[in-house]
PDB file of C-alpha atoms in Angstrom:
ATOM      1  CA  MET A 206       0.000   0.000   0.000  1.00 74.00           C
ATOM      2  CA  ALA A 207       1.298   3.473  -0.918  1.00 84.00           C
ATOM      3  CA  ALA A 208       2.399   5.877   1.805  1.00 95.00           C
ATOM      4  CA  THR A 209       0.060   8.600   3.044  1.00 95.00           C
ATOM      5  CA  LEU A 210       0.646  11.911   1.299  1.00 97.00           C
ATOM      6  CA  LEU A 211      -2.114  14.064   2.827  1.00 98.00           C
ATOM      7  CA  GLN A 212      -3.779  13.589   6.198  1.00 98.00           C
ATOM      8  CA  VAL A 213      -6.592  15.922   7.208  1.00 98.00           C
ATOM      9  CA  SER A 214      -7.907  15.768  10.769  1.00 97.00           C
ATOM     10  CA  ASP A 215     -10.944  17.569  12.225  1.00 97.00           C
ATOM     11  CA  LEU A 216     -10.778  20.366   9.654  1.00 98.00           C
ATOM     12  CA  THR A 217     -13.300  23.106  10.462  1.00 97.00           C
ATOM     13  CA  LYS A 218     -14.129  26.396   8.764  1.00 97.00           C
ATOM     14  CA  ILE A 219     -16.633  28.811  10.314  1.00 95.00           C
ATOM     15  CA  PHE A 220     -17.759  32.060   8.711  1.00 94.00           C
ATOM     16  CA  PRO A 221     -19.395  34.693  10.931  1.00 91.00           C
ATOM     17  CA  VAL A 222     -22.669  36.064   9.582  1.00 89.00           C
ATOM     18  CA  GLY A 223     -24.981  38.846  10.730  1.00 82.00           C
ATOM     19  CA  GLY A 224     -26.699  38.912  14.086  1.00 82.00           C
ATOM     20  CA  GLY A 225     -24.043  36.903  15.875  1.00 83.00           C
ATOM     21  CA  HIS A 226     -24.819  33.742  13.902  1.00 88.00           C
ATOM     22  CA  GLN A 227     -22.270  31.403  12.340  1.00 90.00           C
ATOM     23  CA  LEU A 228     -22.096  29.451   9.123  1.00 93.00           C
ATOM     24  CA  LYS A 229     -20.159  26.244   9.759  1.00 92.00           C
ATOM     25  CA  ALA A 230     -19.125  25.491   6.172  1.00 95.00           C
ATOM     26  CA  VAL A 231     -16.817  22.615   7.120  1.00 96.00           C
ATOM     27  CA  SER A 232     -17.111  20.690  10.383  1.00 95.00           C
ATOM     28  CA  GLU A 233     -14.569  18.187  11.746  1.00 96.00           C
ATOM     29  CA  VAL A 234     -13.667  16.784   8.329  1.00 97.00           C
ATOM     30  CA  SER A 235     -11.028  14.025   8.315  1.00 97.00           C
ATOM     31  CA  PHE A 236      -9.606  12.003   5.425  1.00 97.00           C
ATOM     32  CA  THR A 237      -6.335  10.761   3.952  1.00 97.00           C
ATOM     33  CA  ILE A 238      -4.958  10.588   0.423  1.00 97.00           C
ATOM     34  CA  ARG A 239      -2.172   8.169  -0.411  1.00 97.00           C
ATOM     35  CA  ARG A 240       0.501   8.787  -3.021  1.00 97.00           C
ATOM     36  CA  GLY A 241      -0.818   8.147  -6.508  1.00 96.00           C
ATOM     37  CA  GLU A 242      -4.440   7.897  -5.323  1.00 97.00           C
ATOM     38  CA  ALA A 243      -7.499   9.827  -6.485  1.00 98.00           C
ATOM     39  CA  LEU A 244     -10.004  10.651  -3.747  1.00 98.00           C
ATOM     40  CA  ALA A 245     -13.347  12.177  -4.732  1.00 97.00           C
ATOM     41  CA  LEU A 246     -15.035  14.695  -2.454  1.00 97.00           C
ATOM     42  CA  VAL A 247     -18.684  14.492  -3.467  1.00 96.00           C
ATOM     43  CA  GLY A 248     -21.808  16.383  -2.469  1.00 91.00           C
ATOM     44  CA  GLU A 249     -24.476  18.823  -3.557  1.00 88.00           C
ATOM     45  CA  SER A 250     -23.797  22.546  -3.891  1.00 87.00           C
ATOM     46  CA  GLY A 251     -23.289  24.004  -0.431  1.00 88.00           C
ATOM     47  CA  SER A 252     -21.937  20.768   1.071  1.00 92.00           C
ATOM     48  CA  GLY A 253     -18.561  22.376   1.852  1.00 94.00           C
ATOM     49  CA  LYS A 254     -16.388  20.453  -0.589  1.00 95.00           C
ATOM     50  CA  THR A 255     -14.883  23.488  -2.362  1.00 94.00           C
ATOM     51  CA  THR A 256     -14.273  25.253   0.967  1.00 96.00           C
ATOM     52  CA  THR A 257     -12.426  22.131   2.122  1.00 97.00           C
ATOM     53  CA  GLY A 258     -10.195  22.225  -0.949  1.00 96.00           C
ATOM     54  CA  ARG A 259      -9.399  25.900  -0.531  1.00 95.00           C
ATOM     55  CA  CYS A 260      -8.500  25.341   3.119  1.00 96.00           C
ATOM     56  CA  LEU A 261      -6.000  22.642   2.090  1.00 96.00           C
ATOM     57  CA  LEU A 262      -4.135  25.135  -0.082  1.00 95.00           C
ATOM     58  CA  ARG A 263      -4.598  27.914   2.498  1.00 95.00           C
ATOM     59  CA  LEU A 264      -6.425  30.046  -0.040  1.00 94.00           C
ATOM     60  CA  ILE A 265      -8.658  30.541   2.979  1.00 95.00           C
ATOM     61  CA  GLU A 266      -7.466  29.868   6.515  1.00 95.00           C
ATOM     62  CA  PRO A 267      -9.188  27.059   8.460  1.00 96.00           C
ATOM     63  CA  THR A 268     -10.773  27.832  11.815  1.00 96.00           C
ATOM     64  CA  ALA A 269      -9.448  24.616  13.381  1.00 97.00           C
ATOM     65  CA  GLY A 270      -7.966  21.231  12.548  1.00 97.00           C
ATOM     66  CA  HIS A 271      -4.732  19.756  11.250  1.00 97.00           C
ATOM     67  CA  ILE A 272      -3.396  19.254   7.721  1.00 97.00           C
ATOM     68  CA  GLN A 273      -0.305  17.072   7.307  1.00 97.00           C
ATOM     69  CA  PHE A 274       1.259  17.104   3.845  1.00 97.00           C
ATOM     70  CA  ASP A 275       4.084  14.592   3.425  1.00 95.00           C
ATOM     71  CA  GLY A 276       4.648  14.716   7.191  1.00 94.00           C
ATOM     72  CA  VAL A 277       4.627  18.518   7.465  1.00 95.00           C
ATOM     73  CA  ASP A 278       1.937  20.311   9.496  1.00 95.00           C
ATOM     74  CA  ILE A 279       1.163  23.056   7.016  1.00 95.00           C
ATOM     75  CA  LEU A 280      -1.097  25.005   9.373  1.00 94.00           C
ATOM     76  CA  ALA A 281       1.814  25.400  11.784  1.00 94.00           C
ATOM     77  CA  GLN A 282       3.813  27.143   9.060  1.00 94.00           C
ATOM     78  CA  THR A 283       3.903  30.815   8.260  1.00 92.00           C
ATOM     79  CA  GLN A 284       2.685  31.805   4.799  1.00 89.00           C
ATOM     80  CA  ARG A 285       6.322  32.312   3.794  1.00 89.00           C
ATOM     81  CA  GLN A 286       7.275  28.806   4.939  1.00 91.00           C
ATOM     82  CA  PHE A 287       4.237  27.339   3.195  1.00 92.00           C
ATOM     83  CA  ARG A 288       5.275  28.916  -0.127  1.00 89.00           C
ATOM     84  CA  ALA A 289       8.167  26.444  -0.285  1.00 89.00           C
ATOM     85  CA  LEU A 290       5.665  23.549  -0.256  1.00 91.00           C
ATOM     86  CA  ARG A 291       3.099  25.195  -2.509  1.00 92.00           C
ATOM     87  CA  PRO A 292       4.615  24.007  -5.834  1.00 93.00           C
ATOM     88  CA  ARG A 293       3.928  20.438  -4.687  1.00 95.00           C
ATOM     89  CA  MET A 294       0.196  21.190  -4.233  1.00 96.00           C
ATOM     90  CA  GLN A 295      -1.551  22.624  -7.283  1.00 96.00           C
ATOM     91  CA  MET A 296      -5.143  23.318  -8.329  1.00 95.00           C
ATOM     92  CA  VAL A 297      -7.229  23.077 -11.512  1.00 95.00           C
ATOM     93  CA  PHE A 298     -10.253  25.364 -11.428  1.00 89.00           C
ATOM     94  CA  GLN A 299     -13.856  24.916 -12.529  1.00 85.00           C
ATOM     95  CA  GLU A 300     -14.087  27.649 -15.154  1.00 85.00           C
ATOM     96  CA  PRO A 301     -11.136  27.250 -17.532  1.00 82.00           C
ATOM     97  CA  TYR A 302     -11.373  30.642 -19.267  1.00 83.00           C
ATOM     98  CA  ASP A 303     -11.876  32.647 -16.078  1.00 86.00           C
ATOM     99  CA  SER A 304      -8.778  31.049 -14.529  1.00 86.00           C
ATOM    100  CA  LEU A 305      -6.508  32.126 -17.427  1.00 90.00           C
ATOM    101  CA  SER A 306      -5.337  35.700 -17.896  1.00 90.00           C
ATOM    102  CA  PRO A 307      -6.584  36.918 -21.318  1.00 90.00           C
ATOM    103  CA  ARG A 308      -3.617  39.318 -21.570  1.00 93.00           C
ATOM    104  CA  MET A 309      -0.952  36.642 -21.298  1.00 94.00           C
ATOM    105  CA  ARG A 310       0.174  34.124 -23.877  1.00 96.00           C
ATOM    106  CA  VAL A 311      -0.208  30.475 -22.959  1.00 96.00           C
ATOM    107  CA  GLY A 312       3.523  29.957 -22.473  1.00 96.00           C
ATOM    108  CA  ARG A 313       3.700  32.791 -19.934  1.00 96.00           C
ATOM    109  CA  ILE A 314       0.591  31.503 -18.131  1.00 96.00           C
ATOM    110  CA  ILE A 315       2.084  28.041 -17.713  1.00 96.00           C
ATOM    111  CA  GLU A 316       5.495  29.377 -16.675  1.00 95.00           C
ATOM    112  CA  GLU A 317       4.056  31.722 -14.039  1.00 93.00           C
ATOM    113  CA  PRO A 318       4.111  29.184 -11.146  1.00 93.00           C
ATOM    114  CA  LEU A 319       7.772  28.450 -11.905  1.00 93.00           C
ATOM    115  CA  ARG A 320       8.688  32.018 -10.933  1.00 88.00           C
ATOM    116  CA  MET A 321       8.321  30.770  -7.341  1.00 84.00           C
ATOM    117  CA  LEU A 322      11.389  28.592  -8.041  1.00 86.00           C
ATOM    118  CA  PRO A 323      14.362  30.978  -8.318  1.00 86.00           C
ATOM    119  CA  GLU A 324      16.738  28.166  -9.289  1.00 89.00           C
ATOM    120  CA  LEU A 325      15.058  27.913 -12.709  1.00 91.00           C
ATOM    121  CA  ASP A 326      16.206  30.271 -15.469  1.00 93.00           C
ATOM    122  CA  ALA A 327      14.100  31.431 -18.416  1.00 93.00           C
ATOM    123  CA  ALA A 328      15.297  28.610 -20.689  1.00 95.00           C
ATOM    124  CA  GLU A 329      14.371  25.936 -18.143  1.00 95.00           C
ATOM    125  CA  ARG A 330      10.972  27.513 -17.534  1.00 94.00           C
ATOM    126  CA  GLN A 331      10.265  27.420 -21.265  1.00 95.00           C
ATOM    127  CA  ARG A 332      11.478  23.822 -21.542  1.00 96.00           C
ATOM    128  CA  ARG A 333       9.139  22.724 -18.771  1.00 96.00           C
ATOM    129  CA  ALA A 334       6.199  24.632 -20.264  1.00 96.00           C
ATOM    130  CA  LEU A 335       6.687  22.946 -23.625  1.00 97.00           C
ATOM    131  CA  GLU A 336       7.018  19.574 -21.872  1.00 97.00           C
ATOM    132  CA  VAL A 337       3.655  19.851 -20.108  1.00 97.00           C
ATOM    133  CA  LEU A 338       1.946  21.187 -23.226  1.00 97.00           C
ATOM    134  CA  GLY A 339       2.938  17.903 -24.825  1.00 96.00           C
ATOM    135  CA  MET A 340       1.610  15.966 -21.845  1.00 97.00           C
ATOM    136  CA  VAL A 341      -1.840  17.550 -22.200  1.00 96.00           C
ATOM    137  CA  ARG A 342      -1.762  16.953 -25.978  1.00 95.00           C
ATOM    138  CA  LEU A 343      -1.674  20.542 -27.172  1.00 95.00           C
ATOM    139  CA  GLY A 344       1.861  20.794 -28.490  1.00 87.00           C
ATOM    140  CA  ARG A 345       4.386  23.535 -29.146  1.00 91.00           C
ATOM    141  CA  ALA A 346       2.081  25.646 -31.345  1.00 92.00           C
ATOM    142  CA  ALA A 347      -0.028  26.560 -28.308  1.00 95.00           C
ATOM    143  CA  TYR A 348       2.881  28.253 -26.529  1.00 96.00           C
ATOM    144  CA  ASP A 349       2.613  31.640 -28.293  1.00 95.00           C
ATOM    145  CA  ARG A 350      -1.176  31.859 -28.560  1.00 96.00           C
ATOM    146  CA  TYR A 351      -3.747  33.498 -26.259  1.00 95.00           C
ATOM    147  CA  PRO A 352      -6.444  31.657 -24.247  1.00 94.00           C
ATOM    148  CA  HIS A 353      -9.333  33.045 -26.313  1.00 94.00           C
ATOM    149  CA  GLN A 354      -7.940  31.251 -29.357  1.00 95.00           C
ATOM    150  CA  PHE A 355      -8.786  27.885 -27.808  1.00 94.00           C
ATOM    151  CA  SER A 356     -11.976  25.932 -27.127  1.00 93.00           C
ATOM    152  CA  ALA A 357     -13.172  25.386 -23.548  1.00 92.00           C
ATOM    153  CA  GLY A 358     -11.726  21.888 -23.496  1.00 94.00           C
ATOM    154  CA  GLN A 359      -8.364  23.136 -24.750  1.00 94.00           C
ATOM    155  CA  GLN A 360      -8.420  25.921 -22.161  1.00 95.00           C
ATOM    156  CA  GLN A 361      -8.892  23.318 -19.436  1.00 95.00           C
ATOM    157  CA  ARG A 362      -5.903  21.423 -20.827  1.00 96.00           C
ATOM    158  CA  ILE A 363      -3.922  24.646 -20.427  1.00 96.00           C
ATOM    159  CA  GLY A 364      -5.105  24.859 -16.818  1.00 96.00           C
ATOM    160  CA  ILE A 365      -3.991  21.275 -16.237  1.00 97.00           C
ATOM    161  CA  ALA A 366      -0.608  22.017 -17.844  1.00 97.00           C
ATOM    162  CA  ARG A 367      -0.143  25.004 -15.537  1.00 96.00           C
ATOM    163  CA  ALA A 368      -0.868  22.753 -12.536  1.00 96.00           C
ATOM    164  CA  LEU A 369       1.621  20.112 -13.718  1.00 97.00           C
ATOM    165  CA  VAL A 370       4.528  22.394 -14.557  1.00 96.00           C
ATOM    166  CA  THR A 371       5.846  22.524 -10.956  1.00 96.00           C
ATOM    167  CA  ARG A 372       5.808  18.691 -10.848  1.00 96.00           C
ATOM    168  CA  PRO A 373       3.375  18.462  -7.929  1.00 97.00           C
ATOM    169  CA  ASP A 374       2.575  15.427  -5.803  1.00 97.00           C
ATOM    170  CA  LEU A 375      -1.062  16.475  -5.259  1.00 98.00           C
ATOM    171  CA  VAL A 376      -3.497  18.193  -7.634  1.00 98.00           C
ATOM    172  CA  LEU A 377      -6.842  19.549  -6.435  1.00 97.00           C
ATOM    173  CA  LEU A 378      -9.429  19.379  -9.200  1.00 97.00           C
ATOM    174  CA  ASP A 379     -12.395  21.632  -8.422  1.00 94.00           C
ATOM    175  CA  GLU A 380     -15.275  20.564 -10.704  1.00 92.00           C
ATOM    176  CA  PRO A 381     -12.807  20.347 -13.624  1.00 91.00           C
ATOM    177  CA  THR A 382     -15.354  19.151 -16.210  1.00 90.00           C
ATOM    178  CA  SER A 383     -18.617  20.811 -15.128  1.00 87.00           C
ATOM    179  CA  ALA A 384     -18.241  23.697 -17.627  1.00 81.00           C
ATOM    180  CA  LEU A 385     -17.572  21.356 -20.578  1.00 87.00           C
ATOM    181  CA  ASP A 386     -19.916  19.548 -22.932  1.00 89.00           C
ATOM    182  CA  VAL A 387     -20.262  15.781 -22.716  1.00 88.00           C
ATOM    183  CA  SER A 388     -17.833  14.711 -25.458  1.00 87.00           C
ATOM    184  CA  VAL A 389     -15.081  17.055 -24.275  1.00 93.00           C
ATOM    185  CA  ARG A 390     -15.704  16.019 -20.668  1.00 93.00           C
ATOM    186  CA  ALA A 391     -14.884  12.415 -21.546  1.00 93.00           C
ATOM    187  CA  GLU A 392     -11.618  13.459 -23.194  1.00 95.00           C
ATOM    188  CA  ILE A 393     -10.534  15.456 -20.127  1.00 95.00           C
ATOM    189  CA  LEU A 394     -11.373  12.579 -17.776  1.00 95.00           C
ATOM    190  CA  ASP A 395      -9.337  10.187 -19.929  1.00 96.00           C
ATOM    191  CA  LEU A 396      -6.454  12.668 -19.867  1.00 96.00           C
ATOM    192  CA  LEU A 397      -6.588  12.958 -16.071  1.00 97.00           C
ATOM    193  CA  SER A 398      -6.575   9.178 -15.690  1.00 96.00           C
ATOM    194  CA  ASP A 399      -3.621   8.839 -18.066  1.00 96.00           C
ATOM    195  CA  LEU A 400      -1.652  11.561 -16.267  1.00 97.00           C
ATOM    196  CA  GLN A 401      -2.276   9.962 -12.900  1.00 96.00           C
ATOM    197  CA  ALA A 402      -0.957   6.632 -14.139  1.00 95.00           C
ATOM    198  CA  GLU A 403       2.005   8.172 -15.967  1.00 95.00           C
ATOM    199  CA  LEU A 404       3.146  10.631 -13.286  1.00 96.00           C
ATOM    200  CA  GLY A 405       1.973   8.946 -10.092  1.00 96.00           C
ATOM    201  CA  LEU A 406      -0.164  11.958  -9.173  1.00 97.00           C
ATOM    202  CA  ALA A 407      -2.529  12.099  -6.219  1.00 98.00           C
ATOM    203  CA  TYR A 408      -5.842  13.877  -6.849  1.00 98.00           C
ATOM    204  CA  LEU A 409      -8.484  15.425  -4.658  1.00 98.00           C
ATOM    205  CA  PHE A 410     -11.351  15.400  -7.150  1.00 97.00           C
ATOM    206  CA  ILE A 411     -14.076  17.799  -5.984  1.00 96.00           C
ATOM    207  CA  SER A 412     -17.275  17.146  -7.903  1.00 93.00           C
ATOM    208  CA  HIS A 413     -21.010  16.577  -7.959  1.00 88.00           C
ATOM    209  CA  ASP A 414     -20.644  14.655 -11.252  1.00 89.00           C
ATOM    210  CA  LEU A 415     -20.874  11.070 -10.025  1.00 90.00           C
ATOM    211  CA  THR A 416     -20.172   9.468 -13.395  1.00 90.00           C
ATOM    212  CA  ALA A 417     -16.888  11.406 -13.588  1.00 92.00           C
ATOM    213  CA  VAL A 418     -16.010  10.331 -10.058  1.00 94.00           C
ATOM    214  CA  ARG A 419     -16.563   6.666 -10.877  1.00 93.00           C
ATOM    215  CA  ARG A 420     -14.365   6.971 -13.939  1.00 93.00           C
ATOM    216  CA  VAL A 421     -11.354   8.650 -12.307  1.00 95.00           C
ATOM    217  CA  CYS A 422     -11.296   8.015  -8.548  1.00 97.00           C
ATOM    218  CA  GLN A 423     -10.296   5.005  -6.463  1.00 96.00           C
ATOM    219  CA  ARG A 424     -11.934   6.251  -3.259  1.00 97.00           C
ATOM    220  CA  VAL A 425     -14.884   8.506  -2.397  1.00 97.00           C
ATOM    221  CA  ALA A 426     -15.811  10.737   0.548  1.00 98.00           C
ATOM    222  CA  ILE A 427     -19.421  11.963   0.547  1.00 97.00           C
ATOM    223  CA  MET A 428     -20.237  15.304   2.209  1.00 97.00           C
ATOM    224  CA  TYR A 429     -23.510  16.696   3.466  1.00 96.00           C
ATOM    225  CA  LEU A 430     -23.809  20.136   5.090  1.00 95.00           C
ATOM    226  CA  GLY A 431     -20.148  20.435   5.990  1.00 95.00           C
ATOM    227  CA  ARG A 432     -19.510  16.898   7.240  1.00 97.00           C
ATOM    228  CA  ILE A 433     -18.254  13.715   5.632  1.00 97.00           C
ATOM    229  CA  VAL A 434     -20.968  11.074   6.094  1.00 97.00           C
ATOM    230  CA  GLU A 435     -19.362   8.113   4.301  1.00 97.00           C
ATOM    231  CA  THR A 436     -15.987   7.101   2.872  1.00 97.00           C
ATOM    232  CA  GLY A 437     -14.838   3.996   1.061  1.00 96.00           C
ATOM    233  CA  GLU A 438     -13.610   2.505  -2.177  1.00 96.00           C
ATOM    234  CA  THR A 439     -15.478   3.865  -5.162  1.00 96.00           C
ATOM    235  CA  GLU A 440     -17.083   0.612  -6.278  1.00 93.00           C
ATOM    236  CA  GLN A 441     -18.082  -0.277  -2.708  1.00 92.00           C
ATOM    237  CA  ILE A 442     -19.990   2.956  -2.269  1.00 93.00           C
ATOM    238  CA  PHE A 443     -21.540   3.020  -5.743  1.00 92.00           C
ATOM    239  CA  GLU A 444     -22.764  -0.557  -5.449  1.00 89.00           C
ATOM    240  CA  ALA A 445     -24.022  -0.489  -1.847  1.00 90.00           C
ATOM    241  CA  PRO A 446     -23.947   2.850   0.019  1.00 93.00           C
ATOM    242  CA  LEU A 447     -24.481   2.605   3.772  1.00 94.00           C
ATOM    243  CA  HIS A 448     -25.602   6.146   4.597  1.00 95.00           C
ATOM    244  CA  PRO A 449     -29.150   7.293   3.699  1.00 94.00           C
ATOM    245  CA  TYR A 450     -27.811  10.464   2.061  1.00 95.00           C
ATOM    246  CA  SER A 451     -25.286   8.484   0.003  1.00 94.00           C
ATOM    247  CA  ARG A 452     -28.020   6.091  -1.123  1.00 93.00           C
ATOM    248  CA  ALA A 453     -30.352   8.911  -2.143  1.00 91.00           C
ATOM    249  CA  LEU A 454     -27.557  10.742  -3.984  1.00 91.00           C
ATOM    250  CA  LEU A 455     -26.334   7.698  -5.867  1.00 90.00           C
ATOM    251  CA  SER A 456     -29.794   6.389  -6.738  1.00 84.00           C
ATOM    252  CA  SER A 457     -30.291   9.501  -8.876  1.00 75.00           C
ATOM    253  CA  VAL A 458     -27.396   8.617 -11.231  1.00 70.00           C
ATOM    254  CA  LEU A 459     -28.247   7.445 -14.733  1.00 56.00           C
ATOM    255  CA  TYR A 460     -27.034   3.856 -15.094  1.00 56.00           C
ATOM    256  CA  PRO A 461     -25.380   3.078 -18.464  1.00 58.00           C
ATOM    257  CA  ASP A 462     -26.681  -0.505 -18.777  1.00 59.00           C
ATOM    258  CA  PRO A 463     -30.236  -0.452 -20.260  1.00 58.00           C
ATOM    259  CA  ALA A 464     -30.883  -3.924 -18.819  1.00 57.00           C
ATOM    260  CA  SER A 465     -30.316  -2.579 -15.303  1.00 55.00           C
ATOM    261  CA  ARG A 466     -31.923   0.121 -13.225  1.00 58.00           C
ATOM    262  CA  LEU A 467     -31.310   1.734  -9.870  1.00 58.00           C
ATOM    263  CA  SER A 468     -33.586   1.231  -6.899  1.00 62.00           C
ATOM    264  CA  ARG A 469     -34.918   4.636  -5.863  1.00 68.00           C
ATOM    265  CA  TYR A 470     -34.283   6.003  -2.390  1.00 76.00           C
ATOM    266  CA  VAL A 471     -35.956   9.346  -1.765  1.00 78.00           C
ATOM    267  CA  LEU A 472     -35.396  11.951   0.948  1.00 87.00           C
ATOM    268  CA  THR A 473     -38.265  14.254   1.879  1.00 85.00           C
ATOM    269  CA  GLY A 474     -38.392  17.830   3.147  1.00 81.00           C
ATOM    270  CA  GLU A 475     -36.041  20.778   2.748  1.00 85.00           C
ATOM    271  CA  ILE A 476     -32.293  20.937   3.333  1.00 88.00           C
ATOM    272  CA  PRO A 477     -31.687  22.707   6.685  1.00 88.00           C
ATOM    273  CA  SER A 478     -30.012  26.109   6.661  1.00 88.00           C
ATOM    274  CA  PRO A 479     -26.239  25.809   7.175  1.00 88.00           C
ATOM    275  CA  ILE A 480     -26.488  28.708   9.627  1.00 88.00           C
ATOM    276  CA  ASP A 481     -26.853  27.436  13.198  1.00 78.00           C
ATOM    277  CA  LEU A 482     -27.482  23.820  12.230  1.00 85.00           C
ATOM    278  CA  PRO A 483     -29.734  21.753  14.507  1.00 81.00           C
ATOM    279  CA  GLN A 484     -28.360  19.368  17.100  1.00 88.00           C
ATOM    280  CA  GLY A 485     -27.904  15.768  16.005  1.00 93.00           C
ATOM    281  CA  CYS A 486     -27.619  14.374  12.494  1.00 95.00           C
ATOM    282  CA  HIS A 487     -28.082  17.084   9.859  1.00 94.00           C
ATOM    283  CA  LEU A 488     -30.136  14.662   7.733  1.00 94.00           C
ATOM    284  CA  ALA A 489     -32.624  13.854  10.509  1.00 93.00           C
ATOM    285  CA  SER A 490     -35.392  16.132   9.202  1.00 91.00           C
ATOM    286  CA  ARG A 491     -35.289  14.443   5.768  1.00 92.00           C
ATOM    287  CA  CYS A 492     -34.319  10.839   6.489  1.00 92.00           C
ATOM    288  CA  PRO A 493     -36.861   7.981   6.179  1.00 91.00           C
ATOM    289  CA  MET A 494     -34.913   5.976   8.789  1.00 91.00           C
ATOM    290  CA  VAL A 495     -34.729   8.672  11.464  1.00 92.00           C
ATOM    291  CA  GLU A 496     -35.126   7.684  15.119  1.00 94.00           C
ATOM    292  CA  PRO A 497     -34.981   9.755  18.351  1.00 94.00           C
ATOM    293  CA  ARG A 498     -31.235   9.442  18.962  1.00 95.00           C
ATOM    294  CA  CYS A 499     -30.550  10.852  15.480  1.00 95.00           C
ATOM    295  CA  ARG A 500     -31.992  14.177  16.634  1.00 94.00           C
ATOM    296  CA  SER A 501     -30.084  14.366  19.910  1.00 94.00           C
ATOM    297  CA  ALA A 502     -26.446  13.571  18.999  1.00 94.00           C
ATOM    298  CA  TYR A 503     -24.471  13.503  15.748  1.00 95.00           C
ATOM    299  CA  PRO A 504     -23.544   9.875  14.957  1.00 95.00           C
ATOM    300  CA  PRO A 505     -19.848   8.961  15.170  1.00 95.00           C
ATOM    301  CA  MET A 506     -17.902   7.894  12.095  1.00 95.00           C
ATOM    302  CA  ASP A 507     -17.723   4.097  12.556  1.00 93.00           C
ATOM    303  CA  ARG A 508     -15.614   1.644  10.567  1.00 93.00           C
ATOM    304  CA  PHE A 509     -17.301  -1.000   8.408  1.00 90.00           C
ATOM    305  CA  GLY A 510     -14.358  -3.039   7.197  1.00 83.00           C
ATOM    306  CA  GLU A 511     -11.043  -1.946   5.752  1.00 82.00           C
ATOM    307  CA  GLY A 512     -11.179   1.637   4.440  1.00 85.00           C
ATOM    308  CA  ARG A 513     -14.961   1.975   4.905  1.00 93.00           C
ATOM    309  CA  SER A 514     -16.480   4.416   7.416  1.00 96.00           C
ATOM    310  CA  VAL A 515     -20.050   5.674   7.886  1.00 97.00           C
ATOM    311  CA  ALA A 516     -21.623   8.269  10.202  1.00 96.00           C
ATOM    312  CA  CYS A 517     -25.065   6.699  10.697  1.00 96.00           C
ATOM    313  CA  TYR A 518     -26.662   4.903  13.642  1.00 95.00           C
ATOM    314  CA  ARG A 519     -28.539   2.608  11.261  1.00 92.00           C
ATOM    315  CA  ALA A 520     -25.763   1.708   8.830  1.00 92.00           C
ATOM    316  CA  GLN A 521     -26.135  -2.015   9.513  1.00 90.00           C
ATOM    317  CA  GLU A 522     -29.789  -1.808   8.527  1.00 89.00           C
ATOM    318  CA  MET A 523     -28.824   0.166   5.411  1.00 86.00           C
ATOM    319  CA  ARG A 524     -26.481  -2.678   4.498  1.00 85.00           C
ATOM    320  CA  ALA A 525     -29.438  -5.079   4.627  1.00 84.00           C
ATOM    321  CA  LEU A 526     -31.118  -3.089   1.836  1.00 79.00           C
ATOM    322  CA  GLY A 527     -28.486  -4.506  -0.528  1.00 73.00           C
ATOM    323  CA  GLY A 528     -27.071  -2.973  -3.693  1.00 70.00           C
ATOM    324  CA  LEU A 529     -28.541  -0.147  -5.729  1.00 72.00           C
ATOM    325  CA  THR A 530     -28.566  -1.943  -9.075  1.00 61.00           C
ATOM    326  CA  THR A 531     -31.470  -4.222  -9.978  1.00 48.00           C
ATOM    327  CA  HIS A 532     -32.077  -6.245 -13.149  1.00 44.00           C
TER     328      HIS A 532
END
C-alpha cells in the first residue's frame, strides 16, 4: 500500500454572519490521500467540498484542525514557509477561461508558477512549459497563442498544464469538467486518468458529477452540510452505500446498462439552513430511517471493514437493503 501523502484531521471552517450567527461550512472533516491515489469529495452545492479544498491550499485559513502534507503540518507554518511547499500542491479550477489571464500568452501563463522557483532560469521555464503542453496533448504551437484562441476543453488542458509544470505530488481538481460539454468532458477525464498513471499523481477530485467520479477516482468521501458522512472505495460505495444520504444521492445517477436500473431512495423535506445547524444528524429532518437518537447527537464515524467508514446509527440496517442496481 502506498504511503500517506495528505492527512486531514478535524478540519473546520466557520464564517461569521450577521446577528451573531455562524455558518459552519466545514465541520470536523477528516480524510487521507495516499501517493498516486485519487479521492473524490462528493456532495451537492453548499456541502462544503470546495471550501475544504481551498482550506487545504490555504487560499482561505481554516478555523481549526490539522493538515499534514508529506509529514509537514502546514497550518503550523507561516505563509512564507508554506510557499516552499506550494509548488507540490496545485489546483485546476472549474471555469477554464476565467482562470486564465486573457492578456498573457499560454507559455507565460504556464510558466508563471515556476517564478516561485528561483533556481530555474528562463530557458528551463520554457522547456518545462513545452514539456507539459505535450503531456496535455496541445503541443508547441499553443505556446505563443492566447487563451481566447482555444476551445473550452483546450483551455482546461492549459489549466492542467499550468498545474503540472511545478511537478506536484497532489493536484486539487475543483469541478474540472462541469463547464464542458459531454464529449469534451470524456476526453478530459481520460487525460486525467492517463496523467495519474504516468506521473503517479494524487488527486483530490471535488465534484457533484458522479459518473466522472466513478471513472477517475479510487476512493470517495461523501459530504452533506459540511460533514463527511461516508468514505470507502469507489465501487463499494456506488454498489451499496451505507448512509441514507449516500443512497439517495447515488440512486439519482443514470445507469449506463439499459438492462439494469437503480432502486430509488428518496429523501423528503427541505435541506436545513447551514447557519446554526440543529443538534444531532443534519439529515434527521429528511431521512426515512430517522429515530430519536438521530436528533439528539451527531452519529460517530464508525468503521465498516477496511477503508470503509459511515456516520449513521442505522448503517447495519442500510447494508441489509443490498445494492442499488437491480435487473
